[in-house]
Coordinates of C-alpha atoms in Angstrom, one line a residue:
X1 CA -12.5 -26.4 -21.8
X2 CA -9.0 -26.1 -23.2
X3 CA -6.7 -23.0 -23.2
X4 CA -7.0 -21.2 -26.6
X5 CA -4.3 -18.8 -27.9
X6 CA -5.4 -16.3 -28.9
X7 CA -9.0 -16.4 -27.5
X8 CA -12.0 -16.8 -29.8
X9 CA -13.0 -13.1 -29.7
X10 CA -9.5 -12.1 -30.9
X11 CA -9.5 -14.7 -33.7
X12 CA -12.9 -13.6 -34.9
X13 CA -11.7 -9.9 -35.1
X14 CA -8.7 -10.7 -37.2
X15 CA -8.4 -8.7 -40.4
X16 CA -7.9 -11.9 -42.4
X17 CA -10.9 -14.0 -41.4
X18 CA -10.2 -17.7 -40.7
X19 CA -11.9 -20.2 -42.9
X20 CA -15.1 -21.8 -41.6
X21 CA -13.3 -25.2 -41.3
X22 CA -10.7 -23.7 -38.9
X23 CA -13.3 -22.0 -36.8
X24 CA -15.4 -25.1 -36.7
X25 CA -12.5 -27.4 -35.6
X26 CA -11.2 -24.8 -33.1
X27 CA -14.7 -24.6 -31.5
X28 CA -15.0 -28.4 -31.2
X29 CA -11.5 -28.8 -29.8
X30 CA -11.9 -26.0 -27.3
X31 CA -15.1 -27.4 -25.9
X32 CA -14.1 -31.0 -25.8
X33 CA -10.5 -30.9 -24.6
X34 CA -9.8 -30.2 -20.9
X35 CA -7.8 -27.4 -19.4
X36 CA -4.5 -29.5 -19.6
X37 CA -4.5 -28.9 -23.4
X38 CA -3.3 -25.7 -25.0
X39 CA -4.6 -24.9 -28.5
X40 CA -2.6 -22.5 -30.7
X41 CA -4.2 -20.9 -33.7
X42 CA -1.9 -20.1 -36.6
X43 CA 1.3 -20.1 -34.5
X44 CA 4.4 -18.6 -36.2
X45 CA 7.2 -21.2 -35.7
X46 CA 10.0 -19.2 -37.3
X47 CA 8.4 -19.3 -40.8
X48 CA 6.2 -22.4 -40.5
X49 CA 2.5 -21.5 -40.1
X50 CA 0.4 -24.6 -39.4
X51 CA -3.3 -23.9 -38.9
X52 CA -3.6 -25.4 -35.4
X53 CA -1.1 -26.9 -32.9
X54 CA -2.2 -28.7 -29.7
X55 CA 0.2 -28.9 -26.8
X56 CA -0.2 -30.9 -23.7
X57 CA 2.3 -30.9 -20.8
X58 CA 3.7 -34.4 -20.2
X59 CA 1.6 -35.5 -23.2
X60 CA 2.9 -34.3 -26.6
X61 CA 2.0 -32.3 -29.6
X62 CA -0.5 -32.4 -32.5
X63 CA -0.1 -30.4 -35.7
X64 CA -3.3 -29.9 -37.7
X65 CA -3.7 -28.6 -41.2
X66 CA -7.3 -27.6 -42.1
X67 CA -8.6 -27.6 -45.7
X68 CA -11.9 -26.2 -46.9
X69 CA -11.1 -27.6 -50.3
X70 CA -13.4 -29.1 -52.9
X71 CA -11.7 -32.3 -53.6
X72 CA -13.4 -32.4 -57.0
X73 CA -11.0 -29.7 -58.1
X74 CA -8.0 -32.0 -57.5
X75 CA -6.7 -35.4 -58.6
X76 CA -3.8 -37.7 -57.6
X77 CA -1.9 -39.2 -60.5
X78 CA -0.3 -42.7 -60.8
X79 CA 2.8 -41.4 -59.1
X80 CA 0.7 -40.2 -56.1
X81 CA 1.4 -36.6 -56.9
X82 CA -1.4 -34.0 -56.4
X83 CA -2.6 -31.7 -59.2
X84 CA -5.2 -29.0 -59.7
X85 CA -7.6 -30.2 -62.4
X86 CA -8.1 -26.7 -63.8
X87 CA -4.6 -26.3 -65.2
X88 CA -2.8 -29.5 -64.2
X89 CA -0.6 -27.5 -61.8
X90 CA 1.3 -29.8 -59.5
X91 CA 0.8 -28.9 -55.8
X92 CA 2.1 -30.2 -52.5
X93 CA -0.4 -32.5 -50.8
X94 CA -1.9 -31.4 -47.4
X95 CA -0.4 -34.6 -46.0
X96 CA 3.1 -33.7 -47.2
X97 CA 2.5 -30.2 -46.0
X98 CA 1.8 -31.2 -42.4
X99 CA 4.6 -33.7 -42.4
X100 CA 7.0 -30.8 -43.4
X101 CA 5.9 -28.9 -40.3
X102 CA 6.6 -32.0 -38.1
X103 CA 10.0 -32.6 -39.7
X104 CA 11.1 -29.0 -39.2
X105 CA 10.3 -29.3 -35.5
X106 CA 12.8 -32.2 -35.3
X107 CA 15.4 -31.1 -37.9
X108 CA 15.4 -27.4 -37.1
X109 CA 13.3 -25.7 -34.4
X110 CA 13.5 -27.8 -31.2
X111 CA 17.0 -28.0 -29.9
X112 CA 18.3 -31.5 -29.2
X113 CA 15.1 -33.2 -30.5
X114 CA 16.8 -34.5 -33.7
X115 CA 19.6 -36.2 -31.7
X116 CA 17.1 -37.7 -29.3
X117 CA 15.1 -39.1 -32.2
X118 CA 18.2 -40.6 -34.0
X119 CA 19.1 -42.3 -30.8
X120 CA 15.5 -43.5 -30.0
X121 CA 12.9 -43.6 -32.8
X122 CA 10.1 -43.5 -30.2
X123 CA 10.7 -39.7 -30.0
X124 CA 9.0 -39.4 -33.4
X125 CA 5.7 -40.3 -31.6
X126 CA 5.6 -37.2 -29.4
X127 CA 4.6 -35.1 -32.4
X128 CA 1.5 -36.2 -34.2
X129 CA -0.1 -34.9 -37.4
X130 CA -3.6 -34.5 -38.7
X131 CA -5.4 -33.1 -41.8
X132 CA -9.0 -32.0 -41.4
X133 CA -11.2 -31.8 -44.6
X134 CA -14.2 -29.7 -43.6
X135 CA -16.6 -30.5 -46.3
X136 CA -16.1 -34.3 -46.5
X137 CA -16.8 -37.4 -44.4
X138 CA -14.1 -39.7 -43.3
X139 CA -15.1 -42.3 -45.9
X140 CA -15.0 -39.7 -48.7
X141 CA -11.4 -38.8 -47.8
X142 CA -10.4 -42.5 -47.5
X143 CA -11.8 -43.2 -50.9
X144 CA -10.0 -40.1 -52.4
X145 CA -6.7 -41.0 -50.9
X146 CA -6.6 -44.8 -51.3
X147 CA -9.2 -46.2 -53.7
X148 CA -6.9 -46.1 -56.7
X149 CA -3.8 -47.1 -54.7
X150 CA -4.7 -50.5 -53.1
X151 CA -2.1 -52.4 -55.1
X152 CA 1.1 -53.6 -53.4
X153 CA 3.3 -51.4 -55.6
X154 CA 1.9 -48.4 -53.6
X155 CA 3.0 -49.8 -50.2
X156 CA 5.3 -46.8 -49.7
X157 CA 2.4 -44.4 -50.3
X158 CA 0.1 -46.4 -48.0
X159 CA 2.7 -46.4 -45.1
X160 CA 3.3 -42.7 -45.5
X161 CA -0.4 -41.9 -45.1
X162 CA -0.8 -44.4 -42.3
X163 CA 1.0 -42.1 -39.8
X164 CA -1.1 -39.0 -40.7
X165 CA -4.6 -38.8 -39.3
X166 CA -7.3 -37.6 -41.7
X167 CA -10.5 -36.3 -40.3
X168 CA -13.8 -35.3 -42.0
X169 CA -16.8 -33.4 -40.8
X170 CA -18.3 -36.6 -39.2
X171 CA -15.1 -37.1 -37.1
X172 CA -16.0 -34.2 -34.7
X173 CA -17.5 -36.3 -32.0
X174 CA -16.4 -36.8 -28.4
X175 CA -16.0 -40.5 -28.9
X176 CA -13.8 -40.1 -32.0
X177 CA -11.6 -37.5 -30.1
X178 CA -11.2 -39.8 -27.1
X179 CA -10.1 -42.7 -29.4
X180 CA -7.6 -40.4 -31.1
X181 CA -6.1 -39.2 -27.8
X182 CA -5.8 -42.8 -26.7
X183 CA -4.2 -43.8 -30.0
X184 CA -1.6 -41.1 -29.8
X185 CA -1.0 -41.4 -26.0
X186 CA -2.1 -37.9 -25.3
X187 CA -4.5 -39.1 -22.7
X188 CA -1.7 -40.2 -20.4
X189 CA 1.7 -39.0 -19.2
X190 CA 4.6 -39.6 -21.6
X191 CA 8.0 -40.7 -20.4
X192 CA 9.6 -39.0 -23.4
X193 CA 7.9 -35.6 -23.4
X194 CA 9.6 -34.2 -20.4
X195 CA 9.3 -30.7 -18.9
X196 CA 12.3 -29.5 -20.8
X197 CA 10.8 -30.5 -24.2
X198 CA 7.5 -29.0 -23.2
X199 CA 9.2 -25.6 -22.4
X200 CA 11.1 -25.7 -25.7
X201 CA 7.9 -26.2 -27.6
X202 CA 6.1 -23.5 -25.6
X203 CA 8.9 -21.0 -26.3
X204 CA 8.1 -21.3 -30.0
X205 CA 4.4 -21.4 -29.7
X206 CA 4.1 -18.6 -27.1
X207 CA 7.2 -16.3 -27.3
X208 CA 7.9 -14.0 -24.5
X209 CA 7.9 -10.2 -24.5
X210 CA 11.2 -8.3 -24.6
X211 CA 11.3 -5.5 -22.1
X212 CA 13.5 -2.3 -22.4
X213 CA 15.4 -3.1 -19.2
X214 CA 16.7 -6.3 -20.9
X215 CA 18.6 -4.2 -23.5
X216 CA 21.8 -2.3 -23.3
X217 CA 22.4 1.4 -23.4
X218 CA 24.1 2.1 -26.7
X219 CA 25.5 5.3 -28.0
X220 CA 25.3 5.5 -31.8
X221 CA 27.7 7.6 -33.9
X222 CA 26.3 10.3 -36.3
X223 CA 26.7 7.9 -39.2
X224 CA 24.9 5.0 -37.5
X225 CA 22.1 7.3 -36.3
X226 CA 21.3 7.9 -40.0
X227 CA 21.5 4.2 -40.8
X228 CA 19.2 3.0 -38.0
X229 CA 16.3 5.2 -39.0
X230 CA 13.4 3.2 -40.4
X231 CA 11.3 4.7 -43.1
X232 CA 8.7 3.8 -45.7
X233 CA 9.8 2.7 -49.2
X234 CA 13.6 3.1 -49.0
X235 CA 16.0 0.9 -50.9
X236 CA 19.4 0.9 -49.2
X237 CA 22.8 -0.9 -49.8
X238 CA 25.1 -0.7 -46.7
X239 CA 28.6 -1.9 -46.9
X240 CA 29.5 -3.3 -43.5
X241 CA 33.3 -3.8 -43.1
X242 CA 34.6 -6.4 -40.7
X243 CA 33.8 -5.2 -37.1
X244 CA 32.2 -2.0 -38.5
X245 CA 28.9 -2.6 -36.6
X246 CA 26.6 -3.6 -39.5
X247 CA 24.8 -6.2 -37.4
X248 CA 24.2 -3.6 -34.6
X249 CA 22.8 -1.2 -37.2
X250 CA 20.7 -4.0 -38.7
X251 CA 19.3 -5.0 -35.3
X252 CA 18.4 -1.5 -34.2
X253 CA 16.9 -0.6 -37.6
X254 CA 14.9 -3.9 -37.6
X255 CA 13.4 -3.0 -34.1
X256 CA 12.6 0.5 -35.3
X257 CA 10.9 -0.9 -38.4
X258 CA 8.8 -3.3 -36.3
X259 CA 7.7 -0.4 -34.0
X260 CA 7.0 1.8 -37.0
X261 CA 4.9 -0.7 -39.0
X262 CA 3.6 -2.7 -36.0
X263 CA 4.3 -5.8 -38.1
X264 CA 6.7 -8.7 -38.2
X265 CA 10.1 -7.9 -39.8
X266 CA 11.8 -10.4 -42.1
X267 CA 15.6 -10.8 -41.6
X268 CA 17.5 -13.0 -44.0
X269 CA 21.1 -14.2 -44.0
X270 CA 23.0 -16.9 -45.9
X271 CA 24.7 -18.5 -42.9
X272 CA 22.1 -20.2 -40.7
X273 CA 24.3 -20.1 -37.6
X274 CA 24.3 -16.3 -37.8
X275 CA 20.6 -16.0 -36.9
X276 CA 21.3 -16.3 -33.2
X277 CA 24.0 -13.6 -33.3
X278 CA 21.4 -11.3 -35.0
X279 CA 18.8 -12.2 -32.4
X280 CA 21.2 -11.5 -29.6
X281 CA 21.9 -8.1 -31.0
X282 CA 18.2 -7.4 -31.3
X283 CA 17.7 -8.4 -27.7
X284 CA 20.3 -5.8 -26.7
X285 CA 18.0 -3.0 -28.0
X286 CA 16.3 -1.1 -25.2
X287 CA 12.7 -1.3 -26.6
X288 CA 9.6 -3.2 -25.8
X289 CA 8.7 -5.8 -28.4
X290 CA 7.6 -9.4 -28.9
X291 CA 10.4 -11.8 -29.6
X292 CA 8.1 -13.2 -32.3
X293 CA 8.2 -9.8 -34.2
X294 CA 11.4 -10.9 -36.1
X295 CA 11.5 -13.8 -38.6
X296 CA 15.2 -14.6 -38.8
X297 CA 16.5 -17.4 -41.1
X298 CA 18.5 -18.1 -44.2
X299 CA 17.3 -17.9 -47.8
X300 CA 16.9 -21.6 -48.5
X301 CA 15.0 -22.3 -45.3
X302 CA 12.8 -19.3 -45.9
X303 CA 12.1 -20.4 -49.5
X304 CA 11.2 -24.0 -48.4
X305 CA 9.0 -22.9 -45.6
X306 CA 7.1 -20.4 -47.7
X307 CA 6.6 -22.9 -50.5
X308 CA 5.2 -25.4 -48.0
X309 CA 2.9 -22.8 -46.4
X310 CA 1.3 -22.4 -49.8
X311 CA 1.3 -26.0 -50.9
X312 CA 4.1 -25.7 -53.4
X313 CA 6.6 -28.5 -53.8
X314 CA 10.4 -28.1 -53.9
X315 CA 11.9 -31.2 -55.3
X316 CA 15.3 -29.9 -56.6
X317 CA 17.5 -26.9 -56.5
X318 CA 15.9 -25.3 -59.6
X319 CA 13.0 -23.6 -57.8
X320 CA 15.3 -21.5 -55.6
X321 CA 16.3 -19.5 -58.7
X322 CA 13.0 -19.7 -60.5
X323 CA 11.8 -16.0 -60.4
X324 CA 8.2 -17.2 -61.3
X325 CA 8.0 -20.0 -58.8
X326 CA 5.5 -18.3 -56.5
X327 CA 3.4 -16.9 -59.3
X328 CA 0.5 -19.4 -58.8
X329 CA 0.0 -18.2 -55.2
X330 CA 1.1 -14.5 -55.5
X331 CA -2.3 -13.2 -54.4
X332 CA -2.2 -15.4 -51.2
X333 CA 1.2 -14.5 -50.0
X334 CA 1.5 -12.4 -46.8
X335 CA 4.0 -9.7 -47.6
X336 CA 6.4 -7.8 -45.3
X337 CA 6.6 -4.1 -44.8
X338 CA 10.3 -4.4 -43.9
X339 CA 12.9 -6.9 -45.1
X340 CA 16.6 -6.8 -44.2
X341 CA 19.3 -9.0 -45.7
X342 CA 22.7 -9.7 -44.1
X343 CA 25.6 -11.3 -46.0
X344 CA 24.0 -10.1 -49.3
X345 CA 27.3 -10.7 -51.1
X346 CA 26.5 -14.4 -50.9
X347 CA 23.1 -14.0 -52.5
X348 CA 22.3 -14.8 -56.1
X349 CA 20.5 -12.0 -58.1
X350 CA 17.6 -14.3 -58.7
X351 CA 17.1 -14.8 -54.9
X352 CA 16.8 -11.0 -54.4
X353 CA 14.4 -10.7 -57.3
X354 CA 12.1 -13.4 -55.8
X355 CA 12.2 -11.8 -52.4
X356 CA 11.3 -8.3 -53.6
X357 CA 8.8 -9.5 -56.2
X358 CA 6.7 -11.8 -54.0
X359 CA 7.4 -11.0 -50.3
X360 CA 8.0 -7.2 -50.1
X361 CA 5.1 -4.7 -49.9
X362 CA 5.1 -2.1 -52.6
X363 CA 5.9 0.6 -50.0
X364 CA 8.1 -1.7 -48.0
X365 CA 11.5 -1.0 -46.5
X366 CA 14.3 -3.1 -48.1
X367 CA 17.9 -2.8 -46.8
X368 CA 20.8 -5.1 -47.5
X369 CA 24.2 -5.3 -45.8
X370 CA 27.3 -6.9 -47.2
X371 CA 31.1 -7.0 -47.5
X372 CA 32.2 -8.3 -50.9
X373 CA 35.6 -9.4 -49.6
X374 CA 33.7 -12.1 -47.7
X375 CA 32.4 -13.4 -51.0
X376 CA 33.2 -17.0 -50.2
X377 CA 30.9 -18.4 -52.9
X378 CA 32.4 -16.6 -55.8
X379 CA 29.3 -14.5 -56.8
X380 CA 29.9 -12.2 -59.8
X381 CA 30.8 -8.5 -59.1
X382 CA 29.9 -5.3 -61.0
X383 CA 32.3 -2.9 -62.7
X384 CA 33.1 -1.3 -59.3
X385 CA 34.2 -4.7 -57.8
X386 CA 31.1 -4.7 -55.6
X387 CA 28.2 -7.2 -55.1
X388 CA 25.5 -6.9 -57.8
X389 CA 22.2 -5.8 -56.3
X390 CA 19.8 -5.3 -59.3
X391 CA 16.8 -4.6 -57.1
X392 CA 18.5 -1.5 -55.5
X393 CA 19.8 1.4 -57.5
X394 CA 22.5 3.8 -56.6
X395 CA 25.8 3.5 -54.7
X396 CA 26.6 1.7 -51.5
X397 CA 26.7 3.5 -48.3
X398 CA 30.3 3.2 -47.0
X399 CA 30.1 5.0 -43.7
X400 CA 30.8 1.9 -41.5
X401 CA 34.6 2.2 -41.7
X402 CA 35.4 2.3 -38.0
X403 CA 36.0 -1.1 -36.5
X404 CA 35.9 -2.0 -32.8
X405 CA 36.1 -5.7 -33.3
X406 CA 39.8 -6.5 -33.3
X407 CA 43.2 -5.4 -32.0
X408 CA 45.4 -3.1 -33.9
X409 CA 47.7 -5.9 -35.1
X410 CA 44.9 -8.0 -36.4
X411 CA 43.3 -5.0 -38.2
X412 CA 46.6 -4.2 -39.9
X413 CA 47.0 -7.8 -40.9
X414 CA 43.6 -7.8 -42.5
X415 CA 44.4 -4.6 -44.5
X416 CA 47.8 -6.1 -45.6
X417 CA 46.0 -9.3 -46.6
X418 CA 43.5 -7.2 -48.7
X419 CA 46.3 -5.3 -50.5
X420 CA 48.4 -8.3 -51.3
X421 CA 45.9 -11.1 -51.9
X422 CA 42.5 -9.4 -52.6
X423 CA 43.2 -6.1 -54.3
X424 CA 43.1 -7.4 -57.9
X425 CA 39.5 -8.6 -57.3
X426 CA 38.2 -6.1 -54.7
X427 CA 38.6 -2.5 -53.7
X428 CA 40.8 -2.1 -50.6
X429 CA 38.9 -0.8 -47.5
X430 CA 39.4 2.5 -45.8
X431 CA 39.3 0.9 -42.4
X432 CA 39.9 2.8 -39.1
X433 CA 40.5 0.7 -36.0
X434 CA 39.6 1.9 -32.5
X435 CA 39.9 0.0 -29.3
X436 CA 36.9 -1.7 -27.9
X437 CA 36.6 -0.9 -24.2
X438 CA 34.9 -4.2 -23.5
X439 CA 38.0 -6.1 -24.5
X440 CA 41.5 -6.0 -22.8
X441 CA 43.9 -5.6 -25.7
X442 CA 47.0 -5.7 -23.6
X443 CA 49.4 -8.4 -24.7
X444 CA 47.8 -9.1 -28.0
X445 CA 49.2 -12.3 -29.6
X446 CA 49.6 -13.0 -33.3
X447 CA 51.3 -16.3 -34.1
X448 CA 51.9 -18.4 -37.2
X449 CA 53.2 -22.0 -37.6
X450 CA 53.4 -24.3 -40.6
X451 CA 53.1 -27.9 -39.4
X452 CA 53.9 -29.3 -42.8
X453 CA 52.0 -31.4 -45.4
X454 CA 52.3 -34.6 -43.2
X455 CA 50.7 -33.0 -40.2
X456 CA 47.6 -34.4 -38.5
X457 CA 44.9 -33.1 -36.1
X458 CA 47.0 -34.5 -33.2
X459 CA 49.8 -32.1 -34.1
X460 CA 47.5 -29.1 -33.9
X461 CA 45.9 -30.3 -30.7
X462 CA 49.3 -30.7 -29.1
X463 CA 50.2 -27.1 -30.0
X464 CA 46.9 -25.9 -28.6
X465 CA 47.4 -27.7 -25.3
X466 CA 50.9 -26.2 -25.0
X467 CA 49.4 -22.7 -25.4
X468 CA 47.0 -23.5 -22.6
X469 CA 49.8 -24.8 -20.3
X470 CA 52.0 -21.8 -20.8
X471 CA 49.1 -19.5 -19.9
X472 CA 49.1 -17.7 -23.2
X473 CA 45.4 -18.4 -23.7
X474 CA 42.3 -19.5 -21.9
X475 CA 40.3 -22.4 -23.4
X476 CA 37.0 -20.8 -22.7
X477 CA 37.9 -17.9 -25.0
X478 CA 39.0 -20.0 -28.0
X479 CA 37.4 -20.7 -31.3
X480 CA 38.8 -23.1 -33.9
X481 CA 38.0 -22.4 -37.5
X482 CA 38.7 -24.4 -40.7
X483 CA 37.3 -24.7 -44.2
X484 CA 36.2 -28.3 -43.6
X485 CA 34.9 -30.4 -40.7
X486 CA 37.2 -33.4 -40.7
X487 CA 40.2 -31.9 -38.8
X488 CA 37.8 -30.0 -36.5
X489 CA 35.9 -33.2 -35.6
X490 CA 39.2 -34.8 -34.5
X491 CA 40.3 -31.9 -32.4
X492 CA 36.8 -31.6 -30.8
X493 CA 37.1 -35.3 -29.8
X494 CA 40.5 -34.8 -28.2
X495 CA 39.4 -31.7 -26.3
X496 CA 36.3 -33.4 -24.8
X497 CA 38.0 -36.7 -24.0
X498 CA 41.6 -35.7 -23.0
X499 CA 41.2 -32.2 -21.6
X500 CA 37.6 -33.0 -20.4
X501 CA 36.5 -29.5 -21.6
X502 CA 33.0 -28.7 -22.9
X503 CA 32.7 -27.7 -26.5
X504 CA 30.1 -26.1 -28.9
X505 CA 30.3 -27.1 -32.6
X506 CA 28.4 -26.6 -35.8
X507 CA 28.8 -30.2 -36.8
X508 CA 28.4 -33.7 -35.4
X509 CA 30.8 -35.4 -33.0
X510 CA 33.4 -37.9 -34.1
X511 CA 31.8 -40.8 -32.2
X512 CA 28.4 -40.0 -33.5
X513 CA 29.7 -39.7 -37.1
X514 CA 31.2 -43.2 -36.8
X515 CA 28.0 -44.5 -35.4
X516 CA 26.0 -43.0 -38.3
X517 CA 28.4 -44.4 -40.9
X518 CA 27.7 -47.9 -39.5
X519 CA 24.0 -47.3 -39.3
X520 CA 23.7 -45.8 -42.8
X521 CA 26.1 -47.6 -45.2
X522 CA 24.3 -45.9 -48.2
X523 CA 26.3 -42.7 -48.8
X524 CA 23.3 -40.8 -50.0
X525 CA 21.3 -41.6 -46.8
X526 CA 24.3 -40.8 -44.6
X527 CA 24.9 -37.4 -46.3
X528 CA 21.2 -36.5 -45.8
X529 CA 21.3 -37.3 -42.1
X530 CA 24.6 -35.5 -41.6
X531 CA 23.2 -32.4 -43.4
X532 CA 20.2 -32.5 -41.1
X533 CA 22.3 -32.7 -38.0
X534 CA 24.6 -29.8 -39.1
X535 CA 21.6 -27.7 -40.0
X536 CA 20.1 -28.3 -36.5
X537 CA 23.5 -27.5 -34.8
X538 CA 23.9 -24.3 -36.8
X539 CA 20.3 -23.2 -36.1
X540 CA 21.0 -23.5 -32.3
X541 CA 24.7 -22.4 -32.3
X542 CA 25.6 -19.8 -29.7
X543 CA 28.8 -18.6 -28.0
X544 CA 28.1 -20.4 -24.8
X545 CA 30.3 -19.2 -21.9
X546 CA 32.9 -21.6 -20.6
X547 CA 33.2 -23.7 -23.7
X548 CA 35.6 -24.1 -26.6
X549 CA 34.0 -23.4 -30.0
X550 CA 34.7 -25.2 -33.2
X551 CA 33.2 -24.3 -36.5
X552 CA 33.7 -24.1 -40.3
X553 CA 34.7 -20.6 -41.4
X554 CA 31.5 -20.5 -43.5
X555 CA 29.3 -21.2 -40.5
X556 CA 31.1 -18.6 -38.3
X557 CA 30.6 -15.7 -40.7
X558 CA 29.3 -12.7 -38.8
X559 CA 30.5 -14.0 -35.4
X560 CA 33.6 -13.0 -33.5
X561 CA 35.9 -14.6 -31.0
X562 CA 38.3 -13.3 -28.4
X563 CA 41.0 -15.8 -29.3
X564 CA 40.9 -17.5 -32.7
X565 CA 42.9 -20.5 -34.1
X566 CA 42.6 -20.5 -37.8
X567 CA 43.5 -23.7 -39.6
X568 CA 44.6 -23.6 -43.2
X569 CA 44.5 -27.0 -44.8
X570 CA 46.1 -28.1 -48.1
X571 CA 44.3 -27.3 -51.3
X572 CA 42.3 -30.0 -52.9
X573 CA 40.3 -30.4 -56.1
X574 CA 37.0 -29.4 -54.4
X575 CA 38.2 -25.9 -53.4
X576 CA 39.1 -23.1 -55.8
X577 CA 42.1 -21.0 -54.8
X578 CA 40.2 -17.7 -55.2
X579 CA 37.4 -18.9 -52.9
X580 CA 39.9 -20.1 -50.3
X581 CA 41.4 -16.6 -50.3
X582 CA 38.1 -15.0 -49.3
X583 CA 37.5 -17.7 -46.7
X584 CA 40.8 -17.1 -45.0
X585 CA 40.2 -13.3 -45.0
X586 CA 36.8 -14.0 -43.4
X587 CA 38.5 -16.2 -40.8
X588 CA 41.2 -13.6 -39.9
X589 CA 38.5 -10.9 -39.4
X590 CA 36.6 -13.1 -36.8
X591 CA 39.4 -12.6 -34.3
X592 CA 39.2 -9.9 -31.7
X593 CA 42.4 -10.1 -29.6
X594 CA 44.5 -13.2 -30.3
X595 CA 45.1 -14.9 -33.6
X596 CA 46.9 -18.2 -34.2
X597 CA 47.3 -19.4 -37.7
X598 CA 48.0 -23.2 -38.0
X599 CA 49.0 -24.1 -41.6
X600 CA 48.8 -27.8 -42.5
X601 CA 51.3 -27.5 -45.4
X602 CA 49.5 -25.1 -47.7
X603 CA 52.4 -23.6 -49.6
X604 CA 50.4 -20.8 -51.3
X605 CA 49.8 -18.9 -48.0
X606 CA 53.0 -19.9 -46.2
X607 CA 55.2 -17.0 -47.4
X608 CA 52.6 -14.4 -46.7
X609 CA 51.9 -15.4 -43.1
X610 CA 55.5 -16.3 -42.3
X611 CA 56.4 -12.7 -43.3
X612 CA 53.4 -10.7 -42.2
X613 CA 52.5 -12.3 -38.8
X614 CA 55.8 -11.0 -37.4
X615 CA 56.0 -7.7 -39.4
X616 CA 52.6 -6.0 -39.4

C-alpha cells in the first residue's frame, strides 16, 4: 500500500467533497502501489492545484487530472480547440491543463530543473502526465480525441496527445498499472531523478511547519501595531516609503490574518523576484504556521494558474484586463478571506477589479501597499498624485515615514532627487531616517563617475575591481543594478571568470545566452526561452551570502543591499525619460550603506549626480 497525503479519512471529511472519480482513482492507486510511492491529493503547488500527484524517490513524478465529465457535453472543433456544446464557450482541454501543471514545475517551481532540461531533454521524462475520465472506457476516450483527427495535417495534435496518458474506467487494473510504471520508468531507479530533485519536489508537495523559535523578536512601533492588526472586511491603502517597513508590516499582518481565519492568505506583488523577500519576512514572525498557508506570487502568474485550474484558456494579453473573464466559473472559484498586494502602484485598475470581484470573500480583508514614486510602469495617478485604487475608498495611510534602510547620506540624496526630479509628478515624502542597529554606518561611501558615451562593461568592471583592491568595499556585500541585462551579463561573466567569485542573477549567463542564440536562430523562439529562464531565476532569487548579486532594477524592487552599484545607461527609443526617472529613484533607495553610481554617458542625469553626490 502506498503513502497517501492526507489519509483517506481526512479526505472524506473535507468540507468540499471530492468527486467520485477522484476517490475511485485514489483508492485504486493507494491499494495497488507499494510503500515506495507517495500519493498527494489536491497538493497546493504555489497556485497550481492538480487533482493527484504521485512521487517516488529515485523514480519520478506523475501529475493526474481527473474528470467526471460527460463528454457528450463537449466537442473538439477543426482547430482542435475544446468547446462546451451548451453555449459554444471555448475551454481549456484537460490535456492542456495537465501539461500546464507539468510546464510550471520546470519553468517556475523546481529550482534548477529548467536549466537541466535545456541541457538534457531527457529530464522532461522525470515528470509524467495523465488524465483520467471516470465515466468512459479507454476506447471511448481514444475515439473522442482522435477519430476526427487521423489526417496528416493533425500531426502536431497527435504528437501533443501522445505524451499525455489517458485512462478510462476500464484502465484501473493491476496489469494496466504495471505496464504504465514500466513505460514511464517508475518501476526502476532513475539516473536523473536524484535525491536533491526528490527533496525539491517534496518541499512543494509536503511543506514543513514554521515554529515560533524560527522567528525573530520584533518590537513594533505604535503606528505599526495598528497596521499589523488583522480584521474582517477592512479595505486599507498603506503608503510604504522606501525603507519604511511596509514588507515587515505586510508579513506580520498576513500571519495574523492566517491565524485569524485559519485559511490560506493570498499575497500578490508585481515583481516575481520579490516573493522570496516577502516569504523571508514571514518566516521571521514568531508564530506557528504551515509554510503552505501563504500563496505568494505576481499578478500574471496568479491569473494564468487560476485560469488553468478552472479550464480557462489564456492565449493573449487581453484576458489579463478582461473584468468578466472568470464569469463562466465564478461559482466554482475558491475565494480568499485575506488578500494583500505589494507594489500596488504597478497594478492596473482592471487587475484590482478582477481580484476583488472573483477572488475575495465578501467579508474578506483587502490591504494594498505602495509607493507611487516607484511607479516604473507609468500607471496613471489621481488628482492627489497618488496611485488609483478604485476598489478601496478613502485616503492612504501615511504613517510609515521612518526609514531604517539606508544611511543618512543616501536618505538625503533620495529626498533631493524627489524634490528636483519627481516633485512635478509626485508629492515629496516626509521621510525621517534613523540608524539601523544591524548595519554599521561608519564610513558611508557615496561616489559618482561618468564613464562617457563610449564606455563599455569592461570599464565598469575595472572600476569595480579597483574598489575591491583598495578595500573600500567587499564583493560579498555588492549588488549591481541596471535597467537592462546586456551590460550586467557582461559584468557577471567577468566576475565569475576573472575574479572567480560566485554570483546570483535574475537573468541568464553570457555563455548560456550565446549557446541559446545558436540553438534557437528564430528570434521568437529565443525570446520565449529567455523569458522562461528569467522567470525561473526571479522565482528563486535570494540574497545568498558570500555572492555578488546582479539584477535589473525592476527585478530588485522591494529588496535592499548593503553596497549598491547603480548603472545608468544612455537613453534609447525603448525607454521613456519619465519612466527612467522612477527607475533610478527605485535603484537609489535599494542601497543601505554604500552607493556608487556609474553613468555610461547619460547626459540628462550627469549634472544632478555630479553636483549632489558630493553635496548632500
